[in-house]
């Protein structure tokens, strides 16, 4: 995790409004700016109002054409490639 571009090793690092956090979430890197801090732990909708998402939009992966190939399909493809 990074706070304002500086790598953070402790989970207890103090943050305040205006800080920019960079962290991995799943397969993507998220970038958020803290707008305010909450006084209590609340619902997700309330939490989303406390930060601004600065994550660049990634291009969507192209859709898969057809179903996943079976083992027999892969063997046939390998046999076809070997004949050329």
Coordinates of C-alpha atoms in Angstrom, one line a residue:
X1 CA 0.0 0.0 0.0
X2 CA 1.1 3.5 -0.7
X3 CA 0.1 6.8 0.9
X4 CA 0.8 9.8 -1.3
X5 CA 3.2 7.7 -3.3
X6 CA 5.3 6.6 -0.3
X7 CA 5.3 2.8 0.5
X8 CA 3.8 2.1 3.9
X9 CA 4.8 -0.9 5.9
X10 CA 2.6 -0.4 9.0
X11 CA -1.1 -0.7 9.1
X12 CA -1.3 1.9 11.8
X13 CA -0.1 4.7 9.5
X14 CA -2.2 7.9 10.1
X15 CA -4.2 9.2 7.2
X16 CA -6.2 12.4 6.8
X17 CA -8.4 14.0 4.2
X18 CA -6.4 14.8 1.1
X19 CA -4.2 11.8 1.2
X20 CA -4.1 9.6 -1.9
X21 CA -4.0 5.8 -1.3
X22 CA -2.8 3.3 -3.8
X23 CA -3.4 -0.4 -3.2
X24 CA -4.0 -3.7 -5.0
X25 CA -7.6 -5.0 -5.1
X26 CA -8.1 -8.3 -6.9
X27 CA -6.3 -8.0 -10.3
X28 CA -6.3 -4.2 -10.4
X29 CA -4.5 -1.4 -8.7
X30 CA -6.9 1.1 -7.0
X31 CA -6.2 4.8 -6.4
X32 CA -8.4 6.7 -4.1
X33 CA -8.3 10.2 -2.5
X34 CA -9.6 10.5 1.0
X35 CA -12.2 13.3 1.2
X36 CA -13.3 12.9 4.9
X37 CA -13.0 10.5 7.8
X38 CA -15.9 8.9 9.5
X39 CA -16.6 9.0 13.2
X40 CA -18.1 5.5 13.2
X41 CA -18.1 2.4 11.2
X42 CA -21.2 2.5 8.9
X43 CA -22.7 1.2 5.7
X44 CA -20.9 0.9 2.4
X45 CA -22.9 3.7 0.8
X46 CA -21.8 6.1 3.6
X47 CA -18.2 5.0 3.2
X48 CA -18.2 5.5 -0.5
X49 CA -19.1 9.2 0.1
X50 CA -15.9 9.6 2.0
X51 CA -13.5 9.0 -0.8
X52 CA -13.0 9.8 -4.5
X53 CA -12.0 6.9 -6.9
X54 CA -9.1 8.0 -9.1
X55 CA -8.5 4.6 -10.6
X56 CA -7.9 4.8 -14.4
X57 CA -10.5 2.9 -16.3
X58 CA -8.9 -0.3 -17.7
X59 CA -9.9 -1.5 -21.2
X60 CA -12.3 -4.4 -21.0
X61 CA -10.9 -7.8 -21.9
X62 CA -12.2 -9.0 -25.3
X63 CA -15.0 -11.5 -24.9
X64 CA -14.3 -15.2 -25.4
X65 CA -15.6 -16.6 -28.7
X66 CA -17.4 -19.9 -28.1
X67 CA -17.0 -22.2 -25.1
X68 CA -13.8 -23.2 -23.5
X69 CA -12.0 -25.9 -25.6
X70 CA -12.2 -29.5 -24.4
X71 CA -9.2 -31.7 -23.9
X72 CA -10.0 -33.4 -27.2
X73 CA -10.2 -30.0 -29.0
X74 CA -6.7 -29.1 -27.6
X75 CA -5.2 -32.5 -28.7
X76 CA -6.7 -31.9 -32.2
X77 CA -5.3 -28.4 -32.3
X78 CA -1.8 -29.6 -31.2
X79 CA -1.9 -32.4 -33.8
X80 CA -2.9 -29.9 -36.5
X81 CA 0.0 -27.6 -35.5
X82 CA 2.5 -30.5 -35.6
X83 CA 1.5 -31.4 -39.2
X84 CA 2.5 -28.0 -40.5

